[in-house]
Amino acid sequence: MAGTRFQLLSVFSRQFSSLNNNVTTVQPKLRIDEIRGRRLSIFDKEHKRQQGLIPRLEKIEVAYEGLNNETTMLIMNKGVSTPYNCAQHINEQLLKRSVVAEVNGQVWDMHRPIPSDCMLKLLHMKPEDPHQATLVNKAFWRSCSFLLGAVIEGAFQDEISVCLHSFPPANVRSGSFVYDVQLNLDDWAPSQNDLRQIAASFQKFVRQDHVFQRLDVDSSVALKMFEDNAFKAEQIPHIAAKSSTGRSITVYRVGDHIDISRGPMIASSSLVGRCSIAAIHRLNSKFYRFQGVALPSEIHINHFAFGILESRARKLNPARIPELKMN
């Protein structure tokens, strides 16, 4: 991401002669690379700890329901094997097409371990069942918001403080996926060239085929991960209180980026195809709503049709604007 950040910087420097005047004197406490490195260290340590809690491998039966309701029985490892691993045992085409899974009727990440005997379905981007189509579309849109946050966080030079706030629940009908971000830039008016550069960075990032890795952690661990982000630190206790244990937070890792989301997410960033950063709306001083539109990699439309989607995505997304309690 360092190269991407430099490219964007050169564009910002050329396009905004007053950029340096717009940057406040607030400096980030850590470089983004240092912040991400510390989060990754905490994530990896916690993941290793949880793996160590599995005393020995136990076998489970996974009944995969395929075409024409045909069932294939698989013997997998409890708490270790994932829907992705199950797909590996069936066929290559299924492995490539599967976006999310259903485990005993619950939408499930492809790389999330299966805890017990179950019925398994693997969903792709063109399901015939309307309910499944809704589930898949929401997972895709949610994942695009997550990826947008990853790109934004690493897109600016270090003296421009970037603080990710949150992204709203996936709503395909809104016309755009969203991430709300605080930047220490006053009255920034991005040009079309800036949008194109961010879109190019987004496209480059998703093509690197990053897996979405899920991890449920205690709220105390999550607070350590995001101690540099006042917004996340404020959100974590409220999110944890709504969990089944009252203390659990779900985080995802994509590449070197970690963020909070209940999920589920798509299997890999490579499932995202054509995309565009349609608009960046200033919500208030230093607070911006980044909006994008994307298609799954297996869906192709002509330039004119995609232009219609982009035009719709430029309108301010109607999702609720977060109430900011911090400066």
mmCIF file of C-alpha atoms in Angstrom:
data_model
loop_
_atom_site.group_PDB
_atom_site.id
_atom_site.type_symbol
_atom_site.label_atom_id
_atom_site.label_comp_id
_atom_site.label_asym_id
_atom_site.label_seq_id
_atom_site.Cartn_x
_atom_site.Cartn_y
_atom_site.Cartn_z
ATOM 1 C CA MET A 1 0.000 0.000 0.000
ATOM 2 C CA ALA A 2 2.959 2.342 0.377
ATOM 3 C CA GLY A 3 3.278 2.721 -3.375
ATOM 4 C CA THR A 4 -0.401 3.468 -3.677
ATOM 5 C CA ARG A 5 -0.120 6.126 -1.013
ATOM 6 C CA PHE A 6 2.727 7.841 -2.889
ATOM 7 C CA GLN A 7 0.785 7.877 -6.163
ATOM 8 C CA LEU A 8 -2.240 9.461 -4.531
ATOM 9 C CA LEU A 9 -0.049 11.986 -2.809
ATOM 10 C CA SER A 10 1.467 13.162 -6.056
ATOM 11 C CA VAL A 11 -2.009 13.696 -7.458
ATOM 12 C CA PHE A 12 -3.232 15.563 -4.393
ATOM 13 C CA SER A 13 -0.175 17.791 -4.448
ATOM 14 C CA ARG A 14 -0.748 18.716 -8.096
ATOM 15 C CA GLN A 15 -4.499 19.139 -7.897
ATOM 16 C CA PHE A 16 -4.727 21.146 -4.700
ATOM 17 C CA SER A 17 -2.376 24.080 -4.559
ATOM 18 C CA SER A 18 -3.931 24.944 -1.181
ATOM 19 C CA LEU A 19 -3.687 21.401 0.217
ATOM 20 C CA ASN A 20 -1.010 22.292 2.738
ATOM 21 C CA ASN A 21 -3.144 25.182 3.949
ATOM 22 C CA ASN A 22 -6.100 22.809 4.368
ATOM 23 C CA VAL A 23 -4.232 20.345 6.543
ATOM 24 C CA THR A 24 -4.658 21.114 10.224
ATOM 25 C CA THR A 25 -1.733 20.980 12.603
ATOM 26 C CA VAL A 26 -3.059 17.768 14.192
ATOM 27 C CA GLN A 27 -0.517 15.027 13.566
ATOM 28 C CA PRO A 28 -1.222 11.281 13.743
ATOM 29 C CA LYS A 29 0.500 9.684 16.711
ATOM 30 C CA LEU A 30 1.724 6.790 14.573
ATOM 31 C CA ARG A 31 2.361 6.165 10.915
ATOM 32 C CA ILE A 32 -0.336 4.024 9.304
ATOM 33 C CA ASP A 33 2.207 1.261 8.686
ATOM 34 C CA GLU A 34 3.032 1.207 12.399
ATOM 35 C CA ILE A 35 -0.653 1.203 13.351
ATOM 36 C CA ARG A 36 -1.389 -1.678 11.026
ATOM 37 C CA GLY A 37 1.676 -3.587 12.144
ATOM 38 C CA ARG A 38 0.612 -3.360 15.792
ATOM 39 C CA ARG A 39 -2.956 -4.478 14.993
ATOM 40 C CA LEU A 40 -1.660 -7.407 12.957
ATOM 41 C CA SER A 41 0.597 -8.462 15.814
ATOM 42 C CA ILE A 42 -2.349 -8.487 18.237
ATOM 43 C CA PHE A 43 -4.545 -10.301 15.707
ATOM 44 C CA ASP A 44 -1.946 -13.000 15.007
ATOM 45 C CA LYS A 45 -1.210 -13.516 18.697
ATOM 46 C CA GLU A 46 -4.905 -13.908 19.523
ATOM 47 C CA HIS A 47 -5.503 -16.220 16.562
ATOM 48 C CA LYS A 48 -2.591 -18.414 17.648
ATOM 49 C CA ARG A 49 -3.923 -18.466 21.225
ATOM 50 C CA GLN A 50 -7.364 -19.582 20.078
ATOM 51 C CA GLN A 51 -5.878 -22.274 17.839
ATOM 52 C CA GLY A 52 -3.978 -23.577 20.851
ATOM 53 C CA LEU A 53 -7.250 -24.079 22.722
ATOM 54 C CA ILE A 54 -8.231 -26.877 20.338
ATOM 55 C CA PRO A 55 -6.996 -29.914 22.325
ATOM 56 C CA ARG A 56 -7.102 -32.475 19.520
ATOM 57 C CA LEU A 57 -8.702 -32.873 16.136
ATOM 58 C CA GLU A 58 -12.220 -34.277 16.197
ATOM 59 C CA LYS A 59 -14.105 -35.346 13.112
ATOM 60 C CA ILE A 60 -17.475 -33.942 12.078
ATOM 61 C CA GLU A 61 -19.910 -34.855 9.316
ATOM 62 C CA VAL A 62 -20.720 -32.132 6.800
ATOM 63 C CA ALA A 63 -23.639 -32.850 4.473
ATOM 64 C CA TYR A 64 -23.137 -30.699 1.397
ATOM 65 C CA GLU A 65 -26.357 -30.018 -0.505
ATOM 66 C CA GLY A 66 -25.607 -29.440 -4.174
ATOM 67 C CA LEU A 67 -27.564 -29.255 -7.405
ATOM 68 C CA ASN A 68 -30.931 -31.020 -7.537
ATOM 69 C CA ASN A 69 -30.724 -31.441 -3.747
ATOM 70 C CA GLU A 70 -28.031 -34.072 -4.124
ATOM 71 C CA THR A 71 -26.134 -34.593 -0.887
ATOM 72 C CA THR A 72 -22.417 -35.278 -0.547
ATOM 73 C CA MET A 73 -21.118 -36.390 2.848
ATOM 74 C CA LEU A 74 -17.757 -35.007 3.915
ATOM 75 C CA ILE A 75 -15.704 -35.900 6.983
ATOM 76 C CA MET A 76 -13.974 -32.733 8.176
ATOM 77 C CA ASN A 77 -12.109 -31.427 11.238
ATOM 78 C CA LYS A 78 -14.172 -29.780 13.974
ATOM 79 C CA GLY A 79 -13.314 -26.131 14.587
ATOM 80 C CA VAL A 80 -10.622 -26.212 11.891
ATOM 81 C CA SER A 81 -12.192 -27.062 8.526
ATOM 82 C CA THR A 82 -14.077 -24.309 6.697
ATOM 83 C CA PRO A 83 -16.655 -24.212 3.895
ATOM 84 C CA TYR A 84 -13.750 -23.321 1.614
ATOM 85 C CA ASN A 85 -11.990 -26.541 2.627
ATOM 86 C CA CYS A 86 -15.200 -28.444 1.909
ATOM 87 C CA ALA A 87 -15.377 -26.915 -1.574
ATOM 88 C CA GLN A 88 -11.788 -28.032 -2.164
ATOM 89 C CA HIS A 89 -12.959 -31.629 -1.749
ATOM 90 C CA ILE A 90 -15.790 -31.260 -4.268
ATOM 91 C CA ASN A 91 -14.641 -29.494 -7.456
ATOM 92 C CA GLU A 92 -12.575 -26.549 -8.705
ATOM 93 C CA GLN A 93 -15.465 -24.682 -10.299
ATOM 94 C CA LEU A 94 -17.433 -24.705 -7.059
ATOM 95 C CA LEU A 95 -14.360 -23.499 -5.194
ATOM 96 C CA LYS A 96 -13.908 -20.506 -7.511
ATOM 97 C CA ARG A 97 -17.593 -19.494 -7.630
ATOM 98 C CA SER A 98 -18.530 -19.799 -3.961
ATOM 99 C CA VAL A 99 -19.005 -16.428 -2.305
ATOM 100 C CA VAL A 100 -20.510 -17.307 1.074
ATOM 101 C CA ALA A 101 -21.919 -20.453 2.671
ATOM 102 C CA GLU A 102 -24.955 -21.518 4.625
ATOM 103 C CA VAL A 103 -24.216 -23.676 7.661
ATOM 104 C CA ASN A 104 -27.408 -25.133 9.111
ATOM 105 C CA GLY A 105 -29.288 -22.277 7.450
ATOM 106 C CA GLN A 106 -27.012 -19.547 8.863
ATOM 107 C CA VAL A 107 -24.996 -17.376 6.482
ATOM 108 C CA TRP A 108 -21.359 -18.274 7.018
ATOM 109 C CA ASP A 109 -17.981 -16.978 5.884
ATOM 110 C CA MET A 110 -16.148 -19.283 3.493
ATOM 111 C CA HIS A 111 -13.023 -19.172 5.686
ATOM 112 C CA ARG A 112 -14.782 -19.479 9.051
ATOM 113 C CA PRO A 113 -14.247 -22.829 10.823
ATOM 114 C CA ILE A 114 -17.270 -25.131 11.161
ATOM 115 C CA PRO A 115 -17.926 -26.030 14.833
ATOM 116 C CA SER A 116 -20.102 -29.163 14.526
ATOM 117 C CA ASP A 117 -21.982 -31.568 12.258
ATOM 118 C CA CYS A 118 -23.989 -29.551 9.772
ATOM 119 C CA MET A 119 -25.844 -29.147 6.506
ATOM 120 C CA LEU A 120 -23.806 -27.030 4.118
ATOM 121 C CA LYS A 121 -24.754 -24.980 1.075
ATOM 122 C CA LEU A 122 -22.321 -22.940 -1.005
ATOM 123 C CA LEU A 123 -23.738 -19.789 -2.590
ATOM 124 C CA HIS A 124 -22.514 -17.999 -5.707
ATOM 125 C CA MET A 125 -23.333 -14.569 -7.166
ATOM 126 C CA LYS A 126 -26.236 -15.757 -9.337
ATOM 127 C CA PRO A 127 -28.503 -17.837 -7.079
ATOM 128 C CA GLU A 128 -32.005 -18.539 -8.335
ATOM 129 C CA ASP A 129 -33.535 -18.361 -4.873
ATOM 130 C CA PRO A 130 -34.494 -14.703 -4.100
ATOM 131 C CA HIS A 131 -33.666 -15.054 -0.404
ATOM 132 C CA GLN A 132 -30.214 -16.421 -1.155
ATOM 133 C CA ALA A 133 -29.681 -13.658 -3.717
ATOM 134 C CA THR A 134 -30.386 -11.047 -1.043
ATOM 135 C CA LEU A 135 -27.934 -12.667 1.377
ATOM 136 C CA VAL A 136 -25.188 -12.856 -1.242
ATOM 137 C CA ASN A 137 -25.719 -9.268 -2.426
ATOM 138 C CA LYS A 138 -25.541 -7.935 1.121
ATOM 139 C CA ALA A 139 -22.326 -9.855 1.796
ATOM 140 C CA PHE A 140 -20.837 -8.477 -1.428
ATOM 141 C CA TRP A 141 -21.844 -4.870 -0.680
ATOM 142 C CA ARG A 142 -20.634 -5.144 2.930
ATOM 143 C CA SER A 143 -17.294 -6.505 1.773
ATOM 144 C CA CYS A 144 -16.885 -3.650 -0.709
ATOM 145 C CA SER A 145 -17.365 -1.133 2.114
ATOM 146 C CA PHE A 146 -14.734 -2.971 4.153
ATOM 147 C CA LEU A 147 -12.286 -2.943 1.241
ATOM 148 C CA LEU A 148 -12.973 0.740 0.630
ATOM 149 C CA GLY A 149 -11.950 1.455 4.227
ATOM 150 C CA ALA A 150 -8.740 -0.497 3.701
ATOM 151 C CA VAL A 151 -7.842 1.572 0.637
ATOM 152 C CA ILE A 152 -8.766 4.933 2.178
ATOM 153 C CA GLU A 153 -6.779 4.290 5.356
ATOM 154 C CA GLY A 154 -3.619 3.740 3.341
ATOM 155 C CA ALA A 155 -4.207 6.291 0.576
ATOM 156 C CA PHE A 156 -3.006 9.535 2.174
ATOM 157 C CA GLN A 157 0.397 10.721 3.265
ATOM 158 C CA ASP A 158 1.157 10.469 6.962
ATOM 159 C CA GLU A 159 0.597 14.133 7.818
ATOM 160 C CA ILE A 160 -3.032 13.793 6.667
ATOM 161 C CA SER A 161 -4.641 12.003 9.582
ATOM 162 C CA VAL A 162 -7.193 9.380 8.457
ATOM 163 C CA CYS A 163 -9.611 8.059 11.074
ATOM 164 C CA LEU A 164 -12.090 5.444 9.860
ATOM 165 C CA HIS A 165 -15.459 5.808 11.545
ATOM 166 C CA SER A 166 -17.821 3.116 10.234
ATOM 167 C CA PHE A 167 -19.859 1.924 7.291
ATOM 168 C CA PRO A 168 -23.656 1.522 7.342
ATOM 169 C CA PRO A 169 -25.484 -1.807 6.959
ATOM 170 C CA ALA A 170 -25.353 -3.147 3.417
ATOM 171 C CA ASN A 171 -28.185 -1.726 1.313
ATOM 172 C CA VAL A 172 -27.887 -2.547 -2.376
ATOM 173 C CA ARG A 173 -30.916 -0.392 -3.203
ATOM 174 C CA SER A 174 -29.049 2.688 -1.965
ATOM 175 C CA GLY A 175 -26.929 2.543 -5.121
ATOM 176 C CA SER A 176 -23.525 2.755 -3.433
ATOM 177 C CA PHE A 177 -21.349 1.126 -0.824
ATOM 178 C CA VAL A 178 -20.084 3.569 1.774
ATOM 179 C CA TYR A 179 -17.397 4.337 4.321
ATOM 180 C CA ASP A 180 -17.538 7.402 6.593
ATOM 181 C CA VAL A 181 -14.116 8.838 7.394
ATOM 182 C CA GLN A 182 -12.638 11.743 9.336
ATOM 183 C CA LEU A 183 -9.755 13.540 7.602
ATOM 184 C CA ASN A 184 -7.900 16.525 8.976
ATOM 185 C CA LEU A 185 -8.626 18.410 5.750
ATOM 186 C CA ASP A 186 -10.824 21.506 5.768
ATOM 187 C CA ASP A 187 -13.276 21.897 2.874
ATOM 188 C CA TRP A 188 -11.586 19.322 0.660
ATOM 189 C CA ALA A 189 -13.247 19.163 -2.775
ATOM 190 C CA PRO A 190 -11.952 16.042 -4.574
ATOM 191 C CA SER A 191 -11.606 16.273 -8.331
ATOM 192 C CA GLN A 192 -12.633 13.595 -10.826
ATOM 193 C CA ASN A 193 -8.965 12.741 -11.179
ATOM 194 C CA ASP A 194 -8.750 12.079 -7.441
ATOM 195 C CA LEU A 195 -11.753 9.758 -7.642
ATOM 196 C CA ARG A 196 -10.162 7.897 -10.531
ATOM 197 C CA GLN A 197 -6.888 7.513 -8.618
ATOM 198 C CA ILE A 198 -8.645 6.120 -5.548
ATOM 199 C CA ALA A 199 -10.672 3.792 -7.786
ATOM 200 C CA ALA A 200 -7.446 2.578 -9.396
ATOM 201 C CA SER A 201 -5.994 1.880 -5.945
ATOM 202 C CA PHE A 202 -9.177 0.026 -4.989
ATOM 203 C CA GLN A 203 -9.003 -2.088 -8.140
ATOM 204 C CA LYS A 204 -5.320 -2.850 -7.592
ATOM 205 C CA PHE A 205 -5.984 -3.908 -4.001
ATOM 206 C CA VAL A 206 -8.888 -6.249 -4.772
ATOM 207 C CA ARG A 207 -6.976 -7.931 -7.598
ATOM 208 C CA GLN A 208 -4.370 -9.086 -5.089
ATOM 209 C CA ASP A 209 -6.820 -11.824 -4.066
ATOM 210 C CA HIS A 210 -6.918 -11.072 -0.343
ATOM 211 C CA VAL A 211 -8.817 -13.596 1.776
ATOM 212 C CA PHE A 212 -11.286 -12.312 4.382
ATOM 213 C CA GLN A 213 -10.102 -13.826 7.662
ATOM 214 C CA ARG A 214 -12.619 -13.649 10.516
ATOM 215 C CA LEU A 215 -11.755 -13.676 14.212
ATOM 216 C CA ASP A 216 -14.042 -13.283 17.230
ATOM 217 C CA VAL A 217 -12.186 -11.611 20.096
ATOM 218 C CA ASP A 218 -12.899 -10.341 23.561
ATOM 219 C CA SER A 219 -13.727 -6.644 23.721
ATOM 220 C CA SER A 220 -10.536 -6.016 25.712
ATOM 221 C CA VAL A 221 -8.485 -7.375 22.800
ATOM 222 C CA ALA A 222 -10.449 -5.271 20.327
ATOM 223 C CA LEU A 223 -9.827 -2.153 22.405
ATOM 224 C CA LYS A 224 -6.080 -2.819 22.266
ATOM 225 C CA MET A 225 -6.280 -3.244 18.501
ATOM 226 C CA PHE A 226 -8.055 0.064 18.007
ATOM 227 C CA GLU A 227 -6.647 2.177 20.817
ATOM 228 C CA ASP A 228 -5.425 4.621 18.148
ATOM 229 C CA ASN A 229 -8.969 5.141 16.792
ATOM 230 C CA ALA A 230 -11.270 7.070 19.137
ATOM 231 C CA PHE A 231 -14.364 6.212 17.074
ATOM 232 C CA LYS A 232 -13.769 2.458 17.166
ATOM 233 C CA ALA A 233 -12.857 2.585 20.859
ATOM 234 C CA GLU A 234 -16.201 4.247 21.582
ATOM 235 C CA GLN A 235 -18.138 1.761 19.420
ATOM 236 C CA ILE A 236 -16.584 -1.453 20.773
ATOM 237 C CA PRO A 237 -18.341 -1.589 24.194
ATOM 238 C CA HIS A 238 -21.741 -0.982 22.571
ATOM 239 C CA ILE A 239 -21.171 -3.645 19.914
ATOM 240 C CA ALA A 240 -19.876 -6.145 22.478
ATOM 241 C CA ALA A 241 -22.896 -5.614 24.724
ATOM 242 C CA LYS A 242 -25.149 -6.843 21.903
ATOM 243 C CA SER A 243 -23.163 -10.044 21.356
ATOM 244 C CA SER A 244 -24.236 -13.425 22.725
ATOM 245 C CA THR A 245 -21.560 -13.289 25.438
ATOM 246 C CA GLY A 246 -21.802 -9.563 26.106
ATOM 247 C CA ARG A 247 -18.057 -9.235 25.475
ATOM 248 C CA SER A 248 -17.422 -10.439 21.924
ATOM 249 C CA ILE A 249 -16.278 -8.408 18.920
ATOM 250 C CA THR A 250 -15.875 -9.749 15.388
ATOM 251 C CA VAL A 251 -12.950 -8.405 13.401
ATOM 252 C CA TYR A 252 -11.790 -9.216 9.893
ATOM 253 C CA ARG A 253 -8.359 -9.132 8.352
ATOM 254 C CA VAL A 254 -7.796 -8.430 4.653
ATOM 255 C CA GLY A 255 -4.141 -8.145 3.701
ATOM 256 C CA ASP A 256 -2.587 -5.860 6.310
ATOM 257 C CA HIS A 257 -5.903 -4.182 7.161
ATOM 258 C CA ILE A 258 -8.106 -5.049 10.151
ATOM 259 C CA ASP A 259 -11.547 -3.632 10.902
ATOM 260 C CA ILE A 260 -14.715 -4.362 12.857
ATOM 261 C CA SER A 261 -17.780 -5.960 11.256
ATOM 262 C CA ARG A 262 -20.347 -8.583 12.166
ATOM 263 C CA GLY A 263 -20.036 -9.973 8.632
ATOM 264 C CA PRO A 264 -20.349 -12.268 6.889
ATOM 265 C CA MET A 265 -17.939 -11.285 4.135
ATOM 266 C CA ILE A 266 -17.235 -12.727 0.711
ATOM 267 C CA ALA A 267 -14.492 -15.338 0.368
ATOM 268 C CA SER A 268 -11.901 -13.147 -1.339
ATOM 269 C CA SER A 269 -11.348 -9.651 -2.678
ATOM 270 C CA SER A 270 -10.839 -11.142 -6.146
ATOM 271 C CA LEU A 271 -14.612 -11.722 -6.339
ATOM 272 C CA VAL A 272 -14.944 -7.947 -6.837
ATOM 273 C CA GLY A 273 -14.846 -6.988 -10.510
ATOM 274 C CA ARG A 274 -15.426 -3.651 -12.191
ATOM 275 C CA CYS A 275 -15.665 -0.807 -9.689
ATOM 276 C CA SER A 276 -15.699 2.947 -9.358
ATOM 277 C CA ILE A 277 -15.369 5.528 -6.590
ATOM 278 C CA ALA A 278 -18.395 7.578 -7.550
ATOM 279 C CA ALA A 279 -18.345 10.405 -5.006
ATOM 280 C CA ILE A 280 -16.880 11.811 -1.806
ATOM 281 C CA HIS A 281 -19.396 13.959 0.067
ATOM 282 C CA ARG A 282 -18.382 16.271 2.892
ATOM 283 C CA LEU A 283 -20.838 15.626 5.727
ATOM 284 C CA ASN A 284 -19.436 18.297 8.006
ATOM 285 C CA SER A 285 -16.084 19.794 8.873
ATOM 286 C CA LYS A 286 -13.418 17.121 8.305
ATOM 287 C CA PHE A 287 -15.983 14.307 7.986
ATOM 288 C CA TYR A 288 -16.445 12.694 4.569
ATOM 289 C CA ARG A 289 -18.629 9.966 3.078
ATOM 290 C CA PHE A 290 -16.770 7.931 0.447
ATOM 291 C CA GLN A 291 -19.135 6.170 -1.977
ATOM 292 C CA GLY A 292 -18.411 3.474 -4.535
ATOM 293 C CA VAL A 293 -20.141 1.043 -6.860
ATOM 294 C CA ALA A 294 -18.900 -2.370 -7.990
ATOM 295 C CA LEU A 295 -19.900 -5.523 -9.819
ATOM 296 C CA PRO A 296 -18.988 -9.112 -8.961
ATOM 297 C CA SER A 297 -16.111 -10.400 -11.076
ATOM 298 C CA GLU A 298 -18.331 -12.859 -12.934
ATOM 299 C CA ILE A 299 -20.869 -10.221 -13.995
ATOM 300 C CA HIS A 300 -20.047 -8.069 -17.028
ATOM 301 C CA ILE A 301 -22.022 -5.153 -18.460
ATOM 302 C CA ASN A 302 -21.219 -2.554 -21.116
ATOM 303 C CA HIS A 303 -19.773 0.889 -20.436
ATOM 304 C CA PHE A 304 -23.105 2.671 -20.901
ATOM 305 C CA ALA A 305 -24.928 0.461 -18.391
ATOM 306 C CA PHE A 306 -22.136 0.824 -15.816
ATOM 307 C CA GLY A 307 -22.277 4.592 -16.339
ATOM 308 C CA ILE A 308 -25.904 4.534 -15.229
ATOM 309 C CA LEU A 309 -24.871 2.736 -12.025
ATOM 310 C CA GLU A 310 -22.113 5.291 -11.453
ATOM 311 C CA SER A 311 -24.527 8.193 -11.936
ATOM 312 C CA ARG A 312 -26.856 6.747 -9.338
ATOM 313 C CA ALA A 313 -23.975 6.129 -6.942
ATOM 314 C CA ARG A 314 -22.917 9.804 -7.056
ATOM 315 C CA LYS A 315 -25.988 10.910 -5.113
ATOM 316 C CA LEU A 316 -25.482 11.242 -1.377
ATOM 317 C CA ASN A 317 -26.169 7.816 0.095
ATOM 318 C CA PRO A 318 -29.244 8.074 2.366
ATOM 319 C CA ALA A 319 -27.724 5.983 5.156
ATOM 320 C CA ARG A 320 -27.880 7.607 8.565
ATOM 321 C CA ILE A 321 -25.038 10.022 9.205
ATOM 322 C CA PRO A 322 -23.173 9.075 12.405
ATOM 323 C CA GLU A 323 -23.512 11.363 15.404
ATOM 324 C CA LEU A 324 -20.051 12.546 16.232
ATOM 325 C CA LYS A 325 -19.244 13.032 19.911
ATOM 326 C CA MET A 326 -15.561 13.760 19.365
ATOM 327 C CA ASN A 327 -13.603 16.507 17.713
#
